[in-house]
JSON list of C-alpha atoms and ligand atoms in Angstrom, two decimals:
[
{"chain": "A", "resi": 20, "resn": "UNK", "atom": "CA", "xyz": [5.87, -5.40, 3.47]},
{"chain": "A", "resi": 21, "resn": "UNK", "atom": "CA", "xyz": [3.62, -4.07, 1.41]},
{"chain": "A", "resi": 22, "resn": "UNK", "atom": "CA", "xyz": [1.83, -5.58, -1.02]},
{"chain": "A", "resi": 23, "resn": "UNK", "atom": "CA", "xyz": [3.20, -3.83, -4.26]},
{"chain": "A", "resi": 24, "resn": "UNK", "atom": "CA", "xyz": [7.09, -4.18, -2.77]},
{"chain": "A", "resi": 25, "resn": "UNK", "atom": "CA", "xyz": [6.34, -7.72, -2.31]},
{"chain": "A", "resi": 26, "resn": "UNK", "atom": "CA", "xyz": [4.76, -7.86, -6.21]},
{"chain": "A", "resi": 27, "resn": "UNK", "atom": "CA", "xyz": [8.25, -6.96, -7.37]},
{"chain": "A", "resi": 28, "resn": "UNK", "atom": "CA", "xyz": [10.39, -8.62, -5.35]},
{"chain": "A", "resi": 29, "resn": "UNK", "atom": "CA", "xyz": [8.51, -12.21, -6.21]},
{"chain": "A", "resi": 30, "resn": "UNK", "atom": "CA", "xyz": [8.85, -10.37, -10.47]},
{"chain": "A", "resi": 31, "resn": "UNK", "atom": "CA", "xyz": [11.74, -10.23, -10.46]},
{"chain": "A", "resi": 32, "resn": "UNK", "atom": "CA", "xyz": [11.98, -13.99, -9.76]},
{"chain": "A", "resi": 33, "resn": "UNK", "atom": "CA", "xyz": [12.74, -15.66, -12.85]},
{"chain": "A", "resi": 34, "resn": "UNK", "atom": "CA", "xyz": [9.55, -16.78, -14.95]},
{"chain": "A", "resi": 35, "resn": "UNK", "atom": "CA", "xyz": [11.24, -22.04, -16.39]},
{"chain": "A", "resi": 36, "resn": "UNK", "atom": "CA", "xyz": [13.68, -20.63, -18.82]},
{"chain": "A", "resi": 37, "resn": "UNK", "atom": "CA", "xyz": [11.65, -23.94, -20.92]},
{"chain": "A", "resi": 38, "resn": "UNK", "atom": "CA", "xyz": [8.57, -24.73, -19.24]},
{"chain": "A", "resi": 39, "resn": "UNK", "atom": "CA", "xyz": [7.64, -28.17, -19.69]},
{"chain": "A", "resi": 40, "resn": "UNK", "atom": "CA", "xyz": [4.55, -29.07, -21.01]},
{"chain": "A", "resi": 41, "resn": "UNK", "atom": "CA", "xyz": [4.12, -32.80, -18.67]},
{"chain": "A", "resi": 42, "resn": "UNK", "atom": "CA", "xyz": [5.63, -31.51, -15.37]},
{"chain": "A", "resi": 43, "resn": "UNK", "atom": "CA", "xyz": [2.48, -28.14, -16.40]},
{"chain": "A", "resi": 44, "resn": "UNK", "atom": "CA", "xyz": [5.12, -25.69, -15.43]},
{"chain": "A", "resi": 45, "resn": "UNK", "atom": "CA", "xyz": [3.65, -22.28, -14.79]},
{"chain": "A", "resi": 46, "resn": "UNK", "atom": "CA", "xyz": [5.09, -19.35, -12.69]},
{"chain": "A", "resi": 47, "resn": "UNK", "atom": "CA", "xyz": [2.85, -18.18, -10.89]},
{"chain": "A", "resi": 48, "resn": "UNK", "atom": "CA", "xyz": [2.00, -14.52, -11.56]},
{"chain": "A", "resi": 49, "resn": "UNK", "atom": "CA", "xyz": [3.26, -12.25, -9.01]},
{"chain": "A", "resi": 50, "resn": "UNK", "atom": "CA", "xyz": [-0.22, -10.47, -7.71]},
{"chain": "A", "resi": 51, "resn": "UNK", "atom": "CA", "xyz": [-1.31, -14.15, -7.02]},
{"chain": "A", "resi": 52, "resn": "UNK", "atom": "CA", "xyz": [2.15, -15.39, -4.99]},
{"chain": "A", "resi": 53, "resn": "UNK", "atom": "CA", "xyz": [1.58, -12.46, -3.63]},
{"chain": "A", "resi": 54, "resn": "UNK", "atom": "CA", "xyz": [-1.59, -13.21, -3.01]},
{"chain": "A", "resi": 55, "resn": "UNK", "atom": "CA", "xyz": [-1.55, -16.57, -1.62]},
{"chain": "A", "resi": 56, "resn": "UNK", "atom": "CA", "xyz": [1.46, -15.33, 0.91]},
{"chain": "A", "resi": 57, "resn": "UNK", "atom": "CA", "xyz": [-0.35, -11.91, 2.32]},
{"chain": "A", "resi": 58, "resn": "UNK", "atom": "CA", "xyz": [-3.59, -14.89, 2.62]},
{"chain": "A", "resi": 59, "resn": "UNK", "atom": "CA", "xyz": [-0.92, -17.00, 4.85]},
{"chain": "A", "resi": 60, "resn": "UNK", "atom": "CA", "xyz": [-0.13, -13.95, 7.35]},
{"chain": "A", "resi": 61, "resn": "UNK", "atom": "CA", "xyz": [-3.03, -12.56, 7.69]},
{"chain": "A", "resi": 62, "resn": "UNK", "atom": "CA", "xyz": [-4.07, -16.25, 9.01]},
{"chain": "A", "resi": 63, "resn": "UNK", "atom": "CA", "xyz": [-0.77, -18.11, 10.17]},
{"chain": "A", "resi": 64, "resn": "UNK", "atom": "CA", "xyz": [1.45, -15.03, 10.47]},
{"chain": "A", "resi": 65, "resn": "UNK", "atom": "CA", "xyz": [4.26, -16.45, 8.78]},
{"chain": "A", "resi": 66, "resn": "UNK", "atom": "CA", "xyz": [6.63, -14.79, 10.81]},
{"chain": "A", "resi": 67, "resn": "UNK", "atom": "CA", "xyz": [9.21, -18.00, 12.53]},
{"chain": "A", "resi": 68, "resn": "UNK", "atom": "CA", "xyz": [7.05, -20.21, 10.61]},
{"chain": "A", "resi": 69, "resn": "UNK", "atom": "CA", "xyz": [8.13, -23.30, 9.31]},
{"chain": "A", "resi": 70, "resn": "UNK", "atom": "CA", "xyz": [7.07, -23.08, 5.47]},
{"chain": "A", "resi": 71, "resn": "UNK", "atom": "CA", "xyz": [7.00, -25.84, 2.98]},
{"chain": "A", "resi": 72, "resn": "UNK", "atom": "CA", "xyz": [6.81, -25.31, -1.33]},
{"chain": "A", "resi": 73, "resn": "UNK", "atom": "CA", "xyz": [5.89, -28.58, -3.09]},
{"chain": "A", "resi": 74, "resn": "UNK", "atom": "CA", "xyz": [6.09, -28.36, -6.87]},
{"chain": "A", "resi": 75, "resn": "UNK", "atom": "CA", "xyz": [8.37, -25.07, -6.12]},
{"chain": "A", "resi": 76, "resn": "UNK", "atom": "CA", "xyz": [10.03, -24.64, -9.90]},
{"chain": "A", "resi": 77, "resn": "UNK", "atom": "CA", "xyz": [11.86, -21.31, -9.48]},
{"chain": "A", "resi": 78, "resn": "UNK", "atom": "CA", "xyz": [11.09, -20.80, -6.44]},
{"chain": "A", "resi": 79, "resn": "UNK", "atom": "CA", "xyz": [8.50, -17.71, -6.56]},
{"chain": "A", "resi": 80, "resn": "UNK", "atom": "CA", "xyz": [6.45, -18.55, -3.02]},
{"chain": "A", "resi": 81, "resn": "UNK", "atom": "CA", "xyz": [9.20, -20.09, -1.16]},
{"chain": "A", "resi": 82, "resn": "UNK", "atom": "CA", "xyz": [11.56, -16.80, -1.88]},
{"chain": "A", "resi": 83, "resn": "UNK", "atom": "CA", "xyz": [8.03, -15.24, -1.05]},
{"chain": "A", "resi": 84, "resn": "UNK", "atom": "CA", "xyz": [7.70, -16.95, 2.34]},
{"chain": "A", "resi": 85, "resn": "UNK", "atom": "CA", "xyz": [11.64, -15.96, 2.95]},
{"chain": "A", "resi": 86, "resn": "UNK", "atom": "CA", "xyz": [11.50, -12.62, 2.79]},
{"chain": "A", "resi": 87, "resn": "UNK", "atom": "CA", "xyz": [8.12, -12.34, 5.29]},
{"chain": "A", "resi": 88, "resn": "UNK", "atom": "CA", "xyz": [10.54, -14.05, 7.36]},
{"chain": "A", "resi": 89, "resn": "UNK", "atom": "CA", "xyz": [9.38, -17.53, 7.81]},
{"chain": "A", "resi": 90, "resn": "UNK", "atom": "CA", "xyz": [12.26, -19.46, 8.46]},
{"chain": "A", "resi": 91, "resn": "UNK", "atom": "CA", "xyz": [13.29, -23.02, 8.04]},
{"chain": "A", "resi": 92, "resn": "UNK", "atom": "CA", "xyz": [12.06, -22.61, 4.23]},
{"chain": "A", "resi": 93, "resn": "UNK", "atom": "CA", "xyz": [12.50, -25.81, 1.83]},
{"chain": "A", "resi": 94, "resn": "UNK", "atom": "CA", "xyz": [11.41, -25.76, -1.79]},
{"chain": "A", "resi": 95, "resn": "UNK", "atom": "CA", "xyz": [11.21, -29.15, -3.03]},
{"chain": "A", "resi": 96, "resn": "UNK", "atom": "CA", "xyz": [10.87, -30.42, -7.03]},
{"chain": "A", "resi": 97, "resn": "UNK", "atom": "CA", "xyz": [11.87, -32.33, -9.80]},
{"chain": "A", "resi": 98, "resn": "UNK", "atom": "CA", "xyz": [13.53, -30.66, -12.41]},
{"chain": "A", "resi": 99, "resn": "UNK", "atom": "CA", "xyz": [17.14, -30.21, -11.44]},
{"chain": "A", "resi": 100, "resn": "UNK", "atom": "CA", "xyz": [16.85, -26.60, -14.14]},
{"chain": "A", "resi": 101, "resn": "UNK", "atom": "CA", "xyz": [14.14, -24.98, -12.16]},
{"chain": "A", "resi": 102, "resn": "UNK", "atom": "CA", "xyz": [15.93, -25.69, -9.31]},
{"chain": "A", "resi": 103, "resn": "UNK", "atom": "CA", "xyz": [18.46, -23.89, -10.64]},
{"chain": "A", "resi": 104, "resn": "UNK", "atom": "CA", "xyz": [17.44, -20.73, -10.94]},
{"chain": "A", "resi": 105, "resn": "UNK", "atom": "CA", "xyz": [15.42, -20.94, -7.65]},
{"chain": "A", "resi": 106, "resn": "UNK", "atom": "CA", "xyz": [18.66, -21.05, -6.23]},
{"chain": "A", "resi": 107, "resn": "UNK", "atom": "CA", "xyz": [20.12, -18.16, -7.81]},
{"chain": "A", "resi": 108, "resn": "UNK", "atom": "CA", "xyz": [16.56, -16.65, -7.40]},
{"chain": "A", "resi": 109, "resn": "UNK", "atom": "CA", "xyz": [16.47, -17.01, -3.95]},
{"chain": "A", "resi": 110, "resn": "UNK", "atom": "CA", "xyz": [20.66, -15.98, -3.36]},
{"chain": "A", "resi": 111, "resn": "UNK", "atom": "CA", "xyz": [19.83, -12.20, -5.58]},
{"chain": "A", "resi": 112, "resn": "UNK", "atom": "CA", "xyz": [16.88, -11.55, -2.93]},
{"chain": "A", "resi": 113, "resn": "UNK", "atom": "CA", "xyz": [18.69, -12.53, -0.20]},
{"chain": "A", "resi": 114, "resn": "UNK", "atom": "CA", "xyz": [17.14, -14.61, 2.16]},
{"chain": "A", "resi": 115, "resn": "UNK", "atom": "CA", "xyz": [17.51, -18.74, 2.72]},
{"chain": "A", "resi": 116, "resn": "UNK", "atom": "CA", "xyz": [15.91, -21.96, 1.64]},
{"chain": "A", "resi": 117, "resn": "UNK", "atom": "CA", "xyz": [17.35, -24.99, 0.68]},
{"chain": "A", "resi": 118, "resn": "UNK", "atom": "CA", "xyz": [15.55, -25.67, -2.75]},
{"chain": "A", "resi": 119, "resn": "UNK", "atom": "CA", "xyz": [15.61, -30.01, -2.59]},
{"chain": "A", "resi": 120, "resn": "UNK", "atom": "CA", "xyz": [15.39, -31.93, -5.82]},
{"chain": "A", "resi": 121, "resn": "UNK", "atom": "CA", "xyz": [13.03, -35.14, -5.72]},
{"chain": "A", "resi": 122, "resn": "UNK", "atom": "CA", "xyz": [9.62, -36.26, -5.95]},
{"chain": "A", "resi": 123, "resn": "UNK", "atom": "CA", "xyz": [6.48, -34.84, -3.85]},
{"chain": "A", "resi": 124, "resn": "UNK", "atom": "CA", "xyz": [4.99, -37.74, -3.04]},
{"chain": "A", "resi": 125, "resn": "UNK", "atom": "CA", "xyz": [8.27, -39.08, -0.89]},
{"chain": "A", "resi": 126, "resn": "UNK", "atom": "CA", "xyz": [8.74, -35.86, 1.19]},
{"chain": "A", "resi": 127, "resn": "UNK", "atom": "CA", "xyz": [8.46, -36.87, 4.42]},
{"chain": "A", "resi": 128, "resn": "UNK", "atom": "CA", "xyz": [9.56, -33.41, 6.46]},
{"chain": "A", "resi": 129, "resn": "UNK", "atom": "CA", "xyz": [6.36, -32.05, 8.60]},
{"chain": "A", "resi": 130, "resn": "UNK", "atom": "CA", "xyz": [6.72, -28.15, 8.06]},
{"chain": "A", "resi": 131, "resn": "UNK", "atom": "CA", "xyz": [3.64, -25.58, 9.66]},
{"chain": "A", "resi": 132, "resn": "UNK", "atom": "CA", "xyz": [2.90, -24.18, 6.10]},
{"chain": "A", "resi": 133, "resn": "UNK", "atom": "CA", "xyz": [2.52, -25.71, 2.76]},
{"chain": "A", "resi": 134, "resn": "UNK", "atom": "CA", "xyz": [2.39, -23.45, -0.02]},
{"chain": "A", "resi": 135, "resn": "UNK", "atom": "CA", "xyz": [1.98, -23.86, -3.50]},
{"chain": "A", "resi": 136, "resn": "UNK", "atom": "CA", "xyz": [0.92, -24.11, -6.88]},
{"chain": "A", "resi": 137, "resn": "UNK", "atom": "CA", "xyz": [1.16, -27.05, -8.38]},
{"chain": "A", "resi": 138, "resn": "UNK", "atom": "CA", "xyz": [0.56, -28.68, -11.50]},
{"chain": "A", "resi": 139, "resn": "UNK", "atom": "CA", "xyz": [-2.82, -28.65, -12.41]},
{"chain": "A", "resi": 140, "resn": "UNK", "atom": "CA", "xyz": [-3.55, -32.33, -13.55]},
{"chain": "A", "resi": 141, "resn": "UNK", "atom": "CA", "xyz": [-4.30, -30.91, -17.24]},
{"chain": "A", "resi": 142, "resn": "UNK", "atom": "CA", "xyz": [-1.25, -32.27, -19.20]},
{"chain": "A", "resi": 143, "resn": "UNK", "atom": "CA", "xyz": [-1.86, -35.64, -17.33]},
{"chain": "A", "resi": 144, "resn": "UNK", "atom": "CA", "xyz": [-4.42, -36.69, -14.91]},
{"chain": "A", "resi": 145, "resn": "UNK", "atom": "CA", "xyz": [-4.17, -36.31, -11.04]},
{"chain": "A", "resi": 146, "resn": "UNK", "atom": "CA", "xyz": [-0.93, -35.17, -11.61]},
{"chain": "A", "resi": 147, "resn": "UNK", "atom": "CA", "xyz": [-2.03, -33.34, -8.90]},
{"chain": "A", "resi": 148, "resn": "UNK", "atom": "CA", "xyz": [-2.65, -35.56, -6.49]},
{"chain": "A", "resi": 149, "resn": "UNK", "atom": "CA", "xyz": [0.40, -36.25, -4.03]},
{"chain": "A", "resi": 150, "resn": "UNK", "atom": "CA", "xyz": [0.37, -33.08, -3.97]},
{"chain": "A", "resi": 151, "resn": "UNK", "atom": "CA", "xyz": [-2.72, -32.78, -1.65]},
{"chain": "A", "resi": 152, "resn": "UNK", "atom": "CA", "xyz": [-1.74, -35.73, -0.17]},
{"chain": "A", "resi": 153, "resn": "UNK", "atom": "CA", "xyz": [1.15, -35.00, 0.93]},
{"chain": "A", "resi": 154, "resn": "UNK", "atom": "CA", "xyz": [1.02, -30.71, 1.45]},
{"chain": "A", "resi": 155, "resn": "UNK", "atom": "CA", "xyz": [-2.35, -32.24, 4.24]},
{"chain": "A", "resi": 156, "resn": "UNK", "atom": "CA", "xyz": [-0.50, -35.15, 5.71]},
{"chain": "A", "resi": 157, "resn": "UNK", "atom": "CA", "xyz": [2.70, -32.59, 6.45]},
{"chain": "A", "resi": 158, "resn": "UNK", "atom": "CA", "xyz": [1.14, -29.08, 7.48]},
{"chain": "A", "resi": 159, "resn": "UNK", "atom": "CA", "xyz": [0.90, -29.08, 10.44]},
{"chain": "A", "resi": 160, "resn": "UNK", "atom": "CA", "xyz": [-1.24, -25.51, 10.88]},
{"chain": "A", "resi": 161, "resn": "UNK", "atom": "CA", "xyz": [-2.33, -24.62, 7.03]},
{"chain": "A", "resi": 162, "resn": "UNK", "atom": "CA", "xyz": [-1.54, -25.55, 3.01]},
{"chain": "A", "resi": 163, "resn": "UNK", "atom": "CA", "xyz": [-2.17, -23.01, 1.48]},
{"chain": "A", "resi": 164, "resn": "UNK", "atom": "CA", "xyz": [-2.30, -23.39, -2.71]},
{"chain": "A", "resi": 165, "resn": "UNK", "atom": "CA", "xyz": [-3.63, -22.49, -5.69]},
{"chain": "A", "resi": 166, "resn": "UNK", "atom": "CA", "xyz": [-6.07, -25.60, -7.89]},
{"chain": "A", "resi": 167, "resn": "UNK", "atom": "CA", "xyz": [-8.11, -24.75, -11.08]},
{"chain": "A", "resi": 168, "resn": "UNK", "atom": "CA", "xyz": [-12.30, -24.61, -9.84]},
{"chain": "A", "resi": 169, "resn": "UNK", "atom": "CA", "xyz": [-12.97, -27.48, -11.95]},
{"chain": "A", "resi": 170, "resn": "UNK", "atom": "CA", "xyz": [-11.54, -29.28, -8.41]},
{"chain": "A", "resi": 171, "resn": "UNK", "atom": "CA", "xyz": [-13.10, -28.06, -6.23]},
{"chain": "A", "resi": 172, "resn": "UNK", "atom": "CA", "xyz": [-14.84, -31.31, -5.19]},
{"chain": "A", "resi": 173, "resn": "UNK", "atom": "CA", "xyz": [-11.96, -33.29, -5.43]},
{"chain": "A", "resi": 174, "resn": "UNK", "atom": "CA", "xyz": [-9.91, -31.66, -2.69]},
{"chain": "A", "resi": 175, "resn": "UNK", "atom": "CA", "xyz": [-12.55, -30.56, -0.71]},
{"chain": "A", "resi": 176, "resn": "UNK", "atom": "CA", "xyz": [-13.13, -34.13, -0.32]},
{"chain": "A", "resi": 177, "resn": "UNK", "atom": "CA", "xyz": [-9.66, -34.69, -0.07]},
{"chain": "A", "resi": 178, "resn": "UNK", "atom": "CA", "xyz": [-9.45, -32.30, 3.01]},
{"chain": "A", "resi": 179, "resn": "UNK", "atom": "CA", "xyz": [-12.70, -33.46, 4.54]},
{"chain": "A", "resi": 180, "resn": "UNK", "atom": "CA", "xyz": [-11.30, -37.10, 4.57]},
{"chain": "A", "resi": 181, "resn": "UNK", "atom": "CA", "xyz": [-7.73, -35.91, 6.33]},
{"chain": "A", "resi": 182, "resn": "UNK", "atom": "CA", "xyz": [-9.59, -34.60, 8.83]},
{"chain": "A", "resi": 183, "resn": "UNK", "atom": "CA", "xyz": [-8.81, -30.72, 8.05]},
{"chain": "A", "resi": 184, "resn": "UNK", "atom": "CA", "xyz": [-11.19, -27.06, 7.11]},
{"chain": "A", "resi": 185, "resn": "UNK", "atom": "CA", "xyz": [-11.62, -25.77, 4.59]},
{"chain": "A", "resi": 186, "resn": "UNK", "atom": "CA", "xyz": [-10.82, -21.84, 6.09]},
{"chain": "A", "resi": 187, "resn": "UNK", "atom": "CA", "xyz": [-11.70, -19.57, 2.68]},
{"chain": "A", "resi": 188, "resn": "UNK", "atom": "CA", "xyz": [-11.87, -20.85, -0.60]},
{"chain": "A", "resi": 189, "resn": "UNK", "atom": "CA", "xyz": [-11.29, -17.05, -3.32]},
{"chain": "A", "resi": 190, "resn": "UNK", "atom": "CA", "xyz": [-11.95, -17.42, -6.84]},
{"chain": "A", "resi": 191, "resn": "UNK", "atom": "CA", "xyz": [-8.44, -15.25, -8.55]},
{"chain": "A", "resi": 192, "resn": "UNK", "atom": "CA", "xyz": [-8.79, -15.95, -12.22]},
{"chain": "A", "resi": 193, "resn": "UNK", "atom": "CA", "xyz": [-5.01, -15.73, -14.01]},
{"chain": "A", "resi": 194, "resn": "UNK", "atom": "CA", "xyz": [-4.61, -14.60, -17.35]},
{"chain": "A", "resi": 195, "resn": "UNK", "atom": "CA", "xyz": [-1.37, -16.52, -18.65]},
{"chain": "A", "resi": 196, "resn": "UNK", "atom": "CA", "xyz": [0.41, -15.29, -21.64]},
{"chain": "A", "resi": 197, "resn": "UNK", "atom": "CA", "xyz": [1.88, -18.18, -24.42]},
{"chain": "A", "resi": 198, "resn": "UNK", "atom": "CA", "xyz": [4.15, -21.01, -22.92]},
{"chain": "A", "resi": 199, "resn": "UNK", "atom": "CA", "xyz": [3.60, -23.81, -24.30]},
{"chain": "A", "resi": 200, "resn": "UNK", "atom": "CA", "xyz": [3.55, -24.20, -27.96]},
{"chain": "A", "resi": 201, "resn": "UNK", "atom": "CA", "xyz": [0.26, -26.33, -28.20]},
{"chain": "A", "resi": 202, "resn": "UNK", "atom": "CA", "xyz": [-1.79, -22.93, -26.83]},
{"chain": "A", "resi": 203, "resn": "UNK", "atom": "CA", "xyz": [-2.46, -21.81, -30.16]},
{"chain": "A", "resi": 204, "resn": "UNK", "atom": "CA", "xyz": [-4.22, -17.56, -27.98]},
{"chain": "A", "resi": 205, "resn": "UNK", "atom": "CA", "xyz": [-1.99, -15.39, -27.48]},
{"chain": "A", "resi": 206, "resn": "UNK", "atom": "CA", "xyz": [-3.87, -15.13, -23.19]},
{"chain": "A", "resi": 207, "resn": "UNK", "atom": "CA", "xyz": [-5.77, -17.02, -21.79]},
{"chain": "A", "resi": 208, "resn": "UNK", "atom": "CA", "xyz": [-7.80, -16.78, -18.93]},
{"chain": "A", "resi": 209, "resn": "UNK", "atom": "CA", "xyz": [-7.76, -19.44, -16.66]},
{"chain": "A", "resi": 210, "resn": "UNK", "atom": "CA", "xyz": [-10.33, -19.93, -13.14]},
{"chain": "A", "resi": 211, "resn": "UNK", "atom": "CA", "xyz": [-7.77, -20.97, -10.99]},
{"chain": "A", "resi": 212, "resn": "UNK", "atom": "CA", "xyz": [-8.80, -20.58, -6.82]},
{"chain": "A", "resi": 213, "resn": "UNK", "atom": "CA", "xyz": [-6.46, -19.89, -4.33]},
{"chain": "A", "resi": 214, "resn": "UNK", "atom": "CA", "xyz": [-7.15, -22.78, -1.27]},
{"chain": "A", "resi": 215, "resn": "UNK", "atom": "CA", "xyz": [-7.03, -22.21, 2.49]},
{"chain": "A", "resi": 216, "resn": "UNK", "atom": "CA", "xyz": [-7.30, -25.31, 4.12]},
{"chain": "A", "resi": 217, "resn": "UNK", "atom": "CA", "xyz": [-6.19, -25.57, 7.98]},
{"chain": "A", "resi": 218, "resn": "UNK", "atom": "CA", "xyz": [-4.70, -29.07, 9.28]},
{"chain": "A", "resi": 219, "resn": "UNK", "atom": "CA", "xyz": [-4.08, -28.27, 12.85]},
{"chain": "A", "resi": 220, "resn": "UNK", "atom": "CA", "xyz": [-6.83, -26.70, 15.50]},
{"chain": "A", "resi": 221, "resn": "UNK", "atom": "CA", "xyz": [-5.28, -23.12, 13.91]},
{"chain": "A", "resi": 222, "resn": "UNK", "atom": "CA", "xyz": [-6.25, -20.27, 11.74]},
{"chain": "B", "resi": 368, "resn": "LIG", "atom": "N1", "xyz": [5.57, -23.12, -7.83]},
{"chain": "B", "resi": 368, "resn": "LIG", "atom": "C1", "xyz": [6.39, -23.30, -9.04]},
{"chain": "B", "resi": 368, "resn": "LIG", "atom": "C2", "xyz": [6.13, -23.49, -9.88]},
{"chain": "B", "resi": 368, "resn": "LIG", "atom": "C3", "xyz": [4.37, -24.08, -9.64]},
{"chain": "B", "resi": 368, "resn": "LIG", "atom": "S1", "xyz": [4.70, -24.71, -11.64]},
{"chain": "B", "resi": 368, "resn": "LIG", "atom": "C4", "xyz": [5.40, -20.96, -8.74]},
{"chain": "B", "resi": 368, "resn": "LIG", "atom": "O1", "xyz": [5.06, -21.31, -8.13]},
{"chain": "B", "resi": 368, "resn": "LIG", "atom": "O2", "xyz": [6.01, -21.24, -9.61]},
{"chain": "B", "resi": 368, "resn": "LIG", "atom": "C5", "xyz": [4.18, -26.56, -10.65]},
{"chain": "B", "resi": 368, "resn": "LIG", "atom": "C6", "xyz": [5.57, -27.29, -10.35]},
{"chain": "B", "resi": 368, "resn": "LIG", "atom": "O3", "xyz": [5.59, -28.56, -9.75]},
{"chain": "B", "resi": 368, "resn": "LIG", "atom": "C7", "xyz": [6.78, -27.49, -11.36]},
{"chain": "B", "resi": 368, "resn": "LIG", "atom": "O4", "xyz": [7.84, -26.91, -10.92]},
{"chain": "B", "resi": 368, "resn": "LIG", "atom": "C8", "xyz": [6.59, -29.28, -12.05]},
{"chain": "B", "resi": 368, "resn": "LIG", "atom": "O5", "xyz": [8.03, -29.07, -12.86]},
{"chain": "B", "resi": 368, "resn": "LIG", "atom": "C9", "xyz": [6.47, -29.13, -10.68]},
{"chain": "B", "resi": 368, "resn": "LIG", "atom": "N2", "xyz": [6.72, -31.19, -10.20]},
{"chain": "B", "resi": 368, "resn": "LIG", "atom": "C10", "xyz": [5.27, -31.61, -10.60]},
{"chain": "B", "resi": 368, "resn": "LIG", "atom": "N3", "xyz": [5.76, -32.94, -10.72]},
{"chain": "B", "resi": 368, "resn": "LIG", "atom": "C11", "xyz": [6.34, -32.76, -9.75]},
{"chain": "B", "resi": 368, "resn": "LIG", "atom": "C12", "xyz": [6.76, -33.95, -8.88]},
{"chain": "B", "resi": 368, "resn": "LIG", "atom": "N4", "xyz": [5.47, -34.83, -8.86]},
{"chain": "B", "resi": 368, "resn": "LIG", "atom": "N5", "xyz": [7.21, -33.72, -7.96]},
{"chain": "B", "resi": 368, "resn": "LIG", "atom": "C13", "xyz": [8.19, -32.73, -8.19]},
{"chain": "B", "resi": 368, "resn": "LIG", "atom": "N6", "xyz": [7.17, -31.55, -8.20]},
{"chain": "B", "resi": 368, "resn": "LIG", "atom": "C14", "xyz": [6.96, -31.46, -9.15]}
]
């Protein structure tokens, strides 16, 4: 699928209706979601891969992976309102994704590839930790995820401690509109990296 087509299809997956700051509900910008998924296609080839989206929110990464041929695709999320939007969006997109309500820390089903845009730990310190621990444990091949550039040392240490290999880290700065009431400026640029971590023998 062409990049512009994928961006358009991901954009049609709605953002959070009432984003909850304590859960750091920031929808992945469609361009960034498409970049992550196309990097996964380039390095792992998503076709026929079992993919899990941890903290799937309204489902942008999970639905995008399914559109690119991943199967089966799971999304795990603790917010039921977001899951309702995700289920509706998957239906509109014509893809099958199994969305499950629950805490990522309790998720124990392995997948070939884990994709995620976890909380960055900006609102609640260490909110990102279970995401990196669980993804590195459950991914048979690779983890693709976003993180604040400030978290580089933490993620690199976690990956190395798990015996995983950092394949790529790209800075992908995000420009976000005002999302939460405590945001005072109309747009804010945040330094974000896309991480590609190999947990198996490939890529
Ligand atoms: N992946 C989505 C949403 C990113 S925001 C997207 O790409 O647009 C982070 C998401 O993680 C939010 O939906 C939030 O509700 C969810 N979340 C935060 N902590 C969680 C936890 N411990 N278990 C499950 N979901 C969690």
